[in-house]
C-alpha cells in the first residue's frame, strides 16, 4: 500500500525529535440523526469479530461502514475519546485525509467533460511563473501526470526540512505555496511519465490547476461539482474549530516514542488536517464517502469514459502490481488465492488513518476510520494497518 512508504520515511525524524508530551482534549458533540442500517447484514458477525479482535489489541477506536446489495452495516469499536469513554458514533464526522485526492481528481475530470480542462495540457498553462520556475520539469509536466503521480515531483511532506518545521511549529498552518517551497529548486526524481512516486506536492499543484481552469476557489468548485449534485450534506471542506466541536469529531492519538504508549494529539492532528486543503483536507461521515464512491462507480458524477481514465493504472518500475490511476489507488486482491481487483484510496494523518475500498466482484464498498496514527515504526504502525488489511481482505474475498 502506497502510503506505507511515506509512513516509513518519516520514522527517523520523529524518533530523533525531542518534544514535550502535551495532552490535548477537544470536546465532541455528536450530530443528531439516524443512518440506514441492516442489523441482519450477512457480513455483520465477521466484521464485528475482526474489529473487536483488533480493539482488544490496543486500537483506541475504529468505525467500519459497509454497503452492498444487502444494504448498510455500520459497526463501531473502542472509543472516540478514551479519556472519558466516549463511544464512537454512527453520526461521527472524521478527517478522511488523502481520500480527498479522489474528490479533487473527480473535480478535474468534471472540468474536462465540460471542455474547461485538458488533462494532457502542460501545467505551465495554469501555474504562475514565479512558482513554476522553481519546480523541476515544470515546463514538461502535464495535468494527467500530476493526477497519477508520474510527474517525478518530490513530496514535500517527506522532505526532512518540512518535517522538522512541523515538529517545531505543530500549530502553524502553512499555505499551499509555503508548503510547495519545500521542494523548490530540488531535482526531479525521474523524467515525467517514466515512473511512479506518490506526491502530495503534485496534488497541491493540481488544486491550483483546477482553480485556474474554473476561475473559482477550490471550496466553491468542490461544492458545485460534487457535494451539491450528490447532496453530500455530511461532507465538509475548510472545517473550522467550532465545526469540529459541533460535528462530533473523535480525538486523535499517536505513538510518538515507539513505546506502545499513545499520546492525545488531537489539536496537532486537526491543525495539520485543516491545512491539507485539496490533497487531504476533507472531513466527512463515512456514509457520505461511500455515497460519493458509489456515485462515481455508477456513472452518476462522471461519464463511463472518464471513469475508465481514472482506472487506467500506472505501475512503478519497482512495483509488482499497478500503483495508481487518476485519484484512485489500486489495491489488488488482498488474497492471492482469490484474484480480485479492488481499488479506492487510503488516508493518513499524524493521529488517524482511513480507507475507502470498492470490490467490483461483489459490488461492495467499505469505509474505515481509525483514531490512531501509523506514522512511525512501532506497535501502532502494525496494529492500525493490520486492522485495515483484515477488514479489506474479508470484504474482498466475501462471496
Short mmCIF file of C-alpha atoms in Angstrom, two decimals:
data_model
loop_
_atom_site.label_atom_id
_atom_site.label_comp_id
_atom_site.label_asym_id
_atom_site.label_seq_id
_atom_site.Cartn_x
_atom_site.Cartn_y
_atom_site.Cartn_z
CA UNK A 1 0.00 0.00 0.00
CA UNK A 2 1.41 3.25 -1.23
CA UNK A 3 1.00 5.28 1.95
CA UNK A 4 3.19 2.93 3.96
CA UNK A 5 6.28 4.08 2.06
CA UNK A 6 5.55 7.64 3.20
CA UNK A 7 4.77 6.46 6.72
CA UNK A 8 8.13 4.68 6.94
CA UNK A 9 10.01 7.67 5.53
CA UNK A 10 9.10 9.92 8.44
CA UNK A 11 10.11 7.48 11.16
CA UNK A 12 13.66 8.57 11.87
CA UNK A 13 12.87 12.25 12.25
CA UNK A 14 10.07 11.62 14.73
CA UNK A 15 12.19 9.25 16.75
CA UNK A 16 15.03 11.76 16.96
CA UNK A 17 12.80 14.70 17.80
CA UNK A 18 12.51 15.74 21.43
CA UNK A 19 9.09 17.26 22.05
CA UNK A 20 7.02 17.79 25.16
CA UNK A 21 4.32 15.21 25.78
CA UNK A 22 1.47 17.71 25.88
CA UNK A 23 -2.02 16.21 26.06
CA UNK A 24 -4.82 17.99 24.26
CA UNK A 25 -8.52 17.48 24.81
CA UNK A 26 -11.22 18.52 22.37
CA UNK A 27 -14.84 18.06 23.38
CA UNK A 28 -17.15 16.39 20.88
CA UNK A 29 -20.88 16.75 20.34
CA UNK A 30 -22.27 14.03 18.04
CA UNK A 31 -24.59 15.14 15.26
CA UNK A 32 -28.21 14.16 15.77
CA UNK A 33 -29.97 11.83 13.35
CA UNK A 34 -30.03 8.22 12.24
CA UNK A 35 -28.44 6.28 9.41
CA UNK A 36 -29.89 3.44 7.34
CA UNK A 37 -28.66 0.08 8.56
CA UNK A 38 -29.43 -3.62 8.11
CA UNK A 39 -28.96 -5.19 11.54
CA UNK A 40 -29.19 -8.62 9.89
CA UNK A 41 -26.50 -7.89 7.33
CA UNK A 42 -24.71 -11.16 6.44
CA UNK A 43 -21.30 -9.55 6.99
CA UNK A 44 -22.23 -8.37 10.49
CA UNK A 45 -20.76 -11.14 12.64
CA UNK A 46 -17.48 -11.34 10.74
CA UNK A 47 -16.94 -7.58 10.67
CA UNK A 48 -17.73 -7.32 14.38
CA UNK A 49 -15.32 -10.16 15.16
CA UNK A 50 -12.46 -8.62 13.16
CA UNK A 51 -13.00 -5.19 14.68
CA UNK A 52 -13.28 -6.42 18.26
CA UNK A 53 -10.16 -8.58 17.86
CA UNK A 54 -8.07 -5.56 16.92
CA UNK A 55 -9.63 -3.25 19.50
CA UNK A 56 -8.57 -5.83 22.10
CA UNK A 57 -5.00 -5.46 20.80
CA UNK A 58 -4.99 -1.77 21.70
CA UNK A 59 -6.50 0.21 18.82
CA UNK A 60 -8.26 3.08 20.65
CA UNK A 61 -11.26 3.42 18.34
CA UNK A 62 -12.43 2.49 14.86
CA UNK A 63 -15.52 2.73 12.73
CA UNK A 64 -16.39 0.45 9.80
CA UNK A 65 -19.15 1.04 7.27
CA UNK A 66 -20.13 -1.38 4.53
CA UNK A 67 -22.66 -1.14 1.72
CA UNK A 68 -23.64 -3.78 -0.84
CA UNK A 69 -26.78 -5.47 -2.15
CA UNK A 70 -27.71 -6.39 1.42
CA UNK A 71 -27.74 -2.74 2.46
CA UNK A 72 -25.71 -0.81 5.01
CA UNK A 73 -23.93 -2.17 8.03
CA UNK A 74 -22.12 0.12 10.49
CA UNK A 75 -20.05 -1.09 13.41
CA UNK A 76 -18.03 0.86 15.97
CA UNK A 77 -15.31 -0.38 18.29
CA UNK A 78 -13.39 1.24 21.10
CA UNK A 79 -13.71 4.91 21.91
CA UNK A 80 -13.75 8.25 20.15
CA UNK A 81 -12.40 9.69 23.40
CA UNK A 82 -10.90 7.04 25.69
CA UNK A 83 -10.26 9.57 28.48
CA UNK A 84 -14.00 9.82 29.13
CA UNK A 85 -15.02 6.53 27.47
CA UNK A 86 -16.96 8.43 24.82
CA UNK A 87 -18.05 5.87 22.24
CA UNK A 88 -17.58 6.16 18.50
CA UNK A 89 -20.85 7.36 16.96
CA UNK A 90 -22.58 6.35 13.72
CA UNK A 91 -23.07 10.06 13.07
CA UNK A 92 -19.43 10.95 13.68
CA UNK A 93 -17.52 13.20 11.30
CA UNK A 94 -13.82 12.48 10.84
CA UNK A 95 -10.93 13.54 8.63
CA UNK A 96 -10.57 11.40 5.51
CA UNK A 97 -7.08 12.74 4.76
CA UNK A 98 -5.80 11.63 1.33
CA UNK A 99 -9.12 10.14 0.27
CA UNK A 100 -9.64 13.82 -0.55
CA UNK A 101 -7.47 13.25 -3.64
CA UNK A 102 -10.22 11.17 -5.22
CA UNK A 103 -12.58 14.15 -4.90
CA UNK A 104 -10.02 16.54 -6.40
CA UNK A 105 -9.34 14.19 -9.32
CA UNK A 106 -13.09 13.83 -9.89
CA UNK A 107 -13.48 17.61 -9.99
CA UNK A 108 -10.70 17.76 -12.60
CA UNK A 109 -12.49 15.15 -14.70
CA UNK A 110 -15.76 17.06 -14.40
CA UNK A 111 -13.99 20.14 -15.76
CA UNK A 112 -12.51 18.01 -18.55
CA UNK A 113 -16.00 16.85 -19.54
CA UNK A 114 -17.15 20.47 -19.68
CA UNK A 115 -14.30 21.35 -22.02
CA UNK A 116 -12.69 23.59 -19.40
CA UNK A 117 -9.61 21.47 -18.68
CA UNK A 118 -7.38 19.34 -20.93
CA UNK A 119 -5.69 16.67 -18.83
CA UNK A 120 -2.80 16.47 -21.28
CA UNK A 121 -2.11 20.20 -21.14
CA UNK A 122 1.12 21.37 -19.54
CA UNK A 123 0.75 22.68 -16.02
CA UNK A 124 2.67 25.72 -17.25
CA UNK A 125 -0.66 26.85 -18.73
CA UNK A 126 -2.10 27.17 -15.22
CA UNK A 127 0.70 27.70 -12.69
CA UNK A 128 2.25 31.16 -12.33
CA UNK A 129 5.84 31.53 -13.50
CA UNK A 130 7.09 32.70 -10.10
CA UNK A 131 6.25 29.22 -8.80
CA UNK A 132 6.90 27.19 -11.93
CA UNK A 133 10.48 28.38 -12.32
CA UNK A 134 11.34 26.61 -9.07
CA UNK A 135 9.62 23.31 -9.95
CA UNK A 136 11.74 20.62 -11.59
CA UNK A 137 10.45 19.91 -15.13
CA UNK A 138 7.70 22.45 -14.58
CA UNK A 139 7.64 23.15 -18.31
CA UNK A 140 7.13 19.45 -19.15
CA UNK A 141 4.70 18.08 -16.57
CA UNK A 142 1.08 17.57 -17.66
CA UNK A 143 -2.09 17.72 -15.59
CA UNK A 144 -2.58 13.97 -16.04
CA UNK A 145 0.91 13.30 -14.67
CA UNK A 146 0.03 15.22 -11.51
CA UNK A 147 -3.12 13.13 -11.17
CA UNK A 148 -1.44 9.73 -11.50
CA UNK A 149 1.77 10.62 -9.64
CA UNK A 150 4.00 10.12 -12.68
CA UNK A 151 5.29 13.72 -12.67
CA UNK A 152 8.60 12.95 -10.97
CA UNK A 153 7.91 15.65 -8.39
CA UNK A 154 9.18 15.23 -4.88
CA UNK A 155 6.75 15.05 -1.97
CA UNK A 156 7.12 17.96 0.43
CA UNK A 157 5.58 16.00 3.31
CA UNK A 158 8.56 13.62 3.41
CA UNK A 159 11.21 16.30 2.97
CA UNK A 160 13.30 16.48 6.20
CA UNK A 161 13.11 20.28 6.26
CA UNK A 162 9.31 20.19 6.15
CA UNK A 163 9.04 17.53 8.84
CA UNK A 164 11.34 19.44 11.16
CA UNK A 165 9.27 22.58 10.61
CA UNK A 166 6.11 20.71 11.59
CA UNK A 167 7.74 19.29 14.69
CA UNK A 168 8.93 22.70 15.80
CA UNK A 169 5.73 24.52 14.80
CA UNK A 170 2.93 21.99 15.38
CA UNK A 171 0.11 24.55 15.40
CA UNK A 172 1.21 26.63 12.41
CA UNK A 173 -0.91 26.23 9.26
CA UNK A 174 1.13 26.83 6.12
CA UNK A 175 -0.39 27.92 2.83
CA UNK A 176 -0.03 25.66 -0.22
CA UNK A 177 2.61 27.98 -1.62
CA UNK A 178 4.58 27.87 1.62
CA UNK A 179 4.46 24.07 1.52
CA UNK A 180 5.50 23.84 -2.12
CA UNK A 181 8.56 25.94 -1.33
CA UNK A 182 10.00 22.92 0.49
CA UNK A 183 10.59 21.28 -2.92
CA UNK A 184 11.74 24.47 -4.70
CA UNK A 185 14.84 24.05 -6.86
CA UNK A 186 15.24 20.39 -5.97
CA UNK A 187 15.92 17.87 -8.76
CA UNK A 188 13.16 15.67 -10.11
CA UNK A 189 13.07 12.03 -9.10
CA UNK A 190 12.62 10.98 -12.74
CA UNK A 191 11.50 12.34 -16.09
CA UNK A 192 7.74 12.99 -16.24
CA UNK A 193 5.75 9.95 -17.33
CA UNK A 194 8.52 7.40 -16.79
CA UNK A 195 7.83 6.10 -13.26
CA UNK A 196 5.58 6.42 -10.20
CA UNK A 197 6.12 8.34 -6.96
CA UNK A 198 3.29 9.39 -4.64
CA UNK A 199 3.44 13.17 -4.25
CA UNK A 200 1.23 15.38 -2.13
CA UNK A 201 3.01 18.28 -3.82
CA UNK A 202 1.63 17.15 -7.16
CA UNK A 203 -1.93 17.31 -5.84
CA UNK A 204 -1.27 20.71 -4.29
CA UNK A 205 -0.36 21.89 -7.80
CA UNK A 206 -3.45 20.12 -9.17
CA UNK A 207 -5.62 22.21 -6.85
CA UNK A 208 -4.13 25.36 -8.39
CA UNK A 209 -4.75 23.95 -11.88
CA UNK A 210 -8.42 23.35 -11.03
CA UNK A 211 -8.79 26.82 -9.52
CA UNK A 212 -7.19 28.48 -12.55
CA UNK A 213 -9.21 26.46 -15.08
CA UNK A 214 -12.52 27.08 -13.30
CA UNK A 215 -11.68 30.62 -12.15
CA UNK A 216 -13.08 29.67 -8.73
CA UNK A 217 -11.63 28.78 -5.33
CA UNK A 218 -11.47 25.05 -4.78
CA UNK A 219 -14.01 25.15 -1.95
CA UNK A 220 -16.57 26.55 -4.38
CA UNK A 221 -15.83 24.23 -7.28
CA UNK A 222 -15.91 21.19 -4.95
CA UNK A 223 -19.35 22.23 -3.75
CA UNK A 224 -20.67 22.89 -7.24
CA UNK A 225 -19.23 19.83 -8.97
CA UNK A 226 -19.61 17.12 -6.31
CA UNK A 227 -21.13 17.96 -2.94
CA UNK A 228 -24.25 19.77 -4.13
CA UNK A 229 -25.11 17.48 -7.08
CA UNK A 230 -24.80 14.40 -4.86
CA UNK A 231 -26.40 16.06 -1.80
CA UNK A 232 -23.42 15.15 0.36
CA UNK A 233 -24.52 17.19 3.36
CA UNK A 234 -22.19 15.37 5.75
CA UNK A 235 -19.02 16.23 3.82
CA UNK A 236 -17.03 19.31 4.83
CA UNK A 237 -14.10 21.29 3.48
CA UNK A 238 -12.42 24.20 5.22
CA UNK A 239 -13.60 22.98 8.62
CA UNK A 240 -13.36 25.46 11.49
CA UNK A 241 -12.55 24.67 15.12
CA UNK A 242 -16.16 25.33 16.09
CA UNK A 243 -17.41 22.93 13.43
CA UNK A 244 -15.13 20.23 14.82
CA UNK A 245 -16.87 20.62 18.16
CA UNK A 246 -20.34 20.56 16.65
CA UNK A 247 -19.79 17.71 14.17
CA UNK A 248 -18.63 15.10 16.64
CA UNK A 249 -15.01 14.63 15.61
CA UNK A 250 -13.15 11.95 17.57
CA UNK A 251 -9.94 12.61 19.43
CA UNK A 252 -6.74 11.50 17.69
CA UNK A 253 -3.76 9.58 19.07
CA UNK A 254 -0.15 8.98 18.13
CA UNK A 255 2.65 6.68 19.35
CA UNK A 256 5.36 9.34 19.36
CA UNK A 257 8.09 7.49 21.25
CA UNK A 258 7.82 3.99 19.75
CA UNK A 259 7.00 2.54 23.16
CA UNK A 260 3.44 1.30 22.69
CA UNK A 261 2.02 4.34 24.52
CA UNK A 262 -0.44 6.63 22.76
CA UNK A 263 -0.42 10.39 23.17
CA UNK A 264 -3.50 12.52 22.58
CA UNK A 265 -2.52 14.73 19.62
CA UNK A 266 -5.98 15.97 18.70
CA UNK A 267 -5.02 19.63 18.42
CA UNK A 268 -1.88 18.86 16.42
CA UNK A 269 -3.70 16.43 14.11
CA UNK A 270 -6.51 18.88 13.45
CA UNK A 271 -4.12 21.76 12.78
CA UNK A 272 -2.30 19.70 10.16
CA UNK A 273 -5.50 18.36 8.60
CA UNK A 274 -7.03 21.82 8.25
CA UNK A 275 -4.04 22.86 6.17
CA UNK A 276 -4.08 19.91 3.77
CA UNK A 277 -6.67 21.58 1.51
CA UNK A 278 -7.44 19.73 -1.72
CA UNK A 279 -4.93 16.95 -1.22
CA UNK A 280 -6.17 15.91 2.22
CA UNK A 281 -8.45 18.43 3.91
CA UNK A 282 -11.92 16.90 3.58
CA UNK A 283 -13.83 15.66 6.62
CA UNK A 284 -16.96 13.54 6.30
CA UNK A 285 -19.25 10.97 7.78
CA UNK A 286 -18.37 7.59 6.29
CA UNK A 287 -21.78 7.16 4.70
CA UNK A 288 -21.10 10.22 2.56
CA UNK A 289 -17.74 8.81 1.48
CA UNK A 290 -19.40 5.60 0.33
CA UNK A 291 -22.19 7.53 -1.40
CA UNK A 292 -19.57 9.54 -3.27
CA UNK A 293 -17.72 6.39 -4.35
CA UNK A 294 -20.96 4.71 -5.35
CA UNK A 295 -21.95 7.69 -7.50
CA UNK A 296 -18.50 7.66 -9.06
CA UNK A 297 -18.60 3.95 -9.91
CA UNK A 298 -22.20 4.06 -11.16
CA UNK A 299 -21.59 6.96 -13.54
CA UNK A 300 -23.68 9.47 -11.62
CA UNK A 301 -20.98 12.13 -11.36
CA UNK A 302 -18.63 11.47 -14.32
CA UNK A 303 -19.04 9.53 -17.55
CA UNK A 304 -18.06 5.91 -18.11
CA UNK A 305 -15.21 7.12 -20.31
CA UNK A 306 -13.88 9.38 -17.55
CA UNK A 307 -14.18 6.58 -15.01
CA UNK A 308 -12.14 4.39 -17.32
CA UNK A 309 -9.47 7.09 -17.37
CA UNK A 310 -9.46 7.06 -13.58
CA UNK A 311 -8.94 3.29 -13.70
CA UNK A 312 -6.11 3.41 -16.23
CA UNK A 313 -3.46 2.17 -13.85
CA UNK A 314 0.23 3.01 -13.96
CA UNK A 315 2.89 0.85 -12.40
CA UNK A 316 6.19 1.98 -10.96
CA UNK A 317 9.37 0.35 -12.19
CA UNK A 318 9.91 -1.39 -8.87
CA UNK A 319 6.27 -2.31 -8.26
CA UNK A 320 4.92 -5.83 -8.65
CA UNK A 321 1.39 -4.67 -9.43
CA UNK A 322 -0.32 -1.46 -10.58
CA UNK A 323 0.01 1.54 -8.28
CA UNK A 324 -2.39 4.33 -9.18
CA UNK A 325 -4.89 5.71 -11.67
CA UNK A 326 -6.30 9.24 -11.61
CA UNK A 327 -7.10 9.81 -7.95
CA UNK A 328 -7.60 6.10 -7.27
CA UNK A 329 -5.24 3.65 -5.60
CA UNK A 330 -5.03 0.09 -6.86
CA UNK A 331 -5.15 -2.44 -4.02
CA UNK A 332 -5.39 -5.80 -5.78
CA UNK A 333 -6.94 -8.92 -4.29
CA UNK A 334 -5.75 -8.99 -0.63
CA UNK A 335 -5.69 -12.77 -1.10
CA UNK A 336 -3.52 -14.38 -3.75
CA UNK A 337 -5.73 -17.48 -3.85
CA UNK A 338 -8.77 -15.37 -4.81
CA UNK A 339 -7.55 -12.94 -7.52
CA UNK A 340 -9.69 -9.82 -7.42
CA UNK A 341 -9.20 -6.23 -8.50
CA UNK A 342 -10.02 -3.73 -5.75
CA UNK A 343 -9.43 -0.01 -5.62
CA UNK A 344 -10.19 3.15 -3.65
CA UNK A 345 -7.89 5.30 -1.53
CA UNK A 346 -6.17 5.43 1.84
CA UNK A 347 -5.53 8.46 4.00
CA UNK A 348 -3.17 9.15 6.88
CA UNK A 349 -2.72 11.92 9.42
CA UNK A 350 -0.50 12.21 12.45
CA UNK A 351 -3.31 10.86 14.64
CA UNK A 352 -5.52 8.83 12.33
CA UNK A 353 -5.79 6.57 9.31
CA UNK A 354 -8.64 5.91 6.87
CA UNK A 355 -9.51 3.86 3.81
CA UNK A 356 -12.33 3.51 1.30
CA UNK A 357 -12.35 0.41 -0.89
CA UNK A 358 -14.55 -0.85 -3.71
CA UNK A 359 -14.73 -4.54 -4.59
CA UNK A 360 -16.22 -4.92 -8.10
CA UNK A 361 -16.66 -8.71 -7.95
CA UNK A 362 -19.23 -8.45 -5.13
CA UNK A 363 -20.17 -4.78 -5.57
CA UNK A 364 -19.23 -3.92 -2.00
CA UNK A 365 -17.97 -0.66 -0.54
CA UNK A 366 -16.15 -0.39 2.78
CA UNK A 367 -15.05 2.71 4.69
CA UNK A 368 -12.71 2.51 7.68
CA UNK A 369 -11.59 5.25 10.05
CA UNK A 370 -9.24 4.73 13.00
CA UNK A 371 -8.28 7.42 15.50
CA UNK A 372 -4.65 6.36 15.88
CA UNK A 373 -1.87 7.34 13.51
CA UNK A 374 0.65 4.98 11.94
CA UNK A 375 3.45 7.34 11.00
CA UNK A 376 6.25 5.65 12.94
CA UNK A 377 7.85 2.25 13.16
CA UNK A 378 6.22 0.84 16.25
CA UNK A 379 3.32 -1.18 17.52
CA UNK A 380 0.65 1.15 16.15
CA UNK A 381 2.00 1.11 12.61
CA UNK A 382 1.15 -2.58 12.60
CA UNK A 383 -1.94 -2.52 14.82
CA UNK A 384 -3.75 0.00 12.63
CA UNK A 385 -2.52 -1.40 9.31
CA UNK A 386 -3.40 -4.96 10.30
CA UNK A 387 -6.94 -3.93 11.19
CA UNK A 388 -7.45 -2.29 7.80
CA UNK A 389 -5.90 -5.22 5.93
CA UNK A 390 -8.02 -7.82 7.75
CA UNK A 391 -11.23 -5.90 7.11
CA UNK A 392 -10.45 -5.31 3.45
CA UNK A 393 -9.33 -8.91 2.92
CA UNK A 394 -12.61 -10.17 4.33
CA UNK A 395 -14.71 -7.88 2.15
CA UNK A 396 -12.61 -8.58 -0.96
CA UNK A 397 -12.97 -12.35 -0.61
CA UNK A 398 -16.61 -12.41 0.51
CA UNK A 399 -18.85 -14.40 -1.83
#
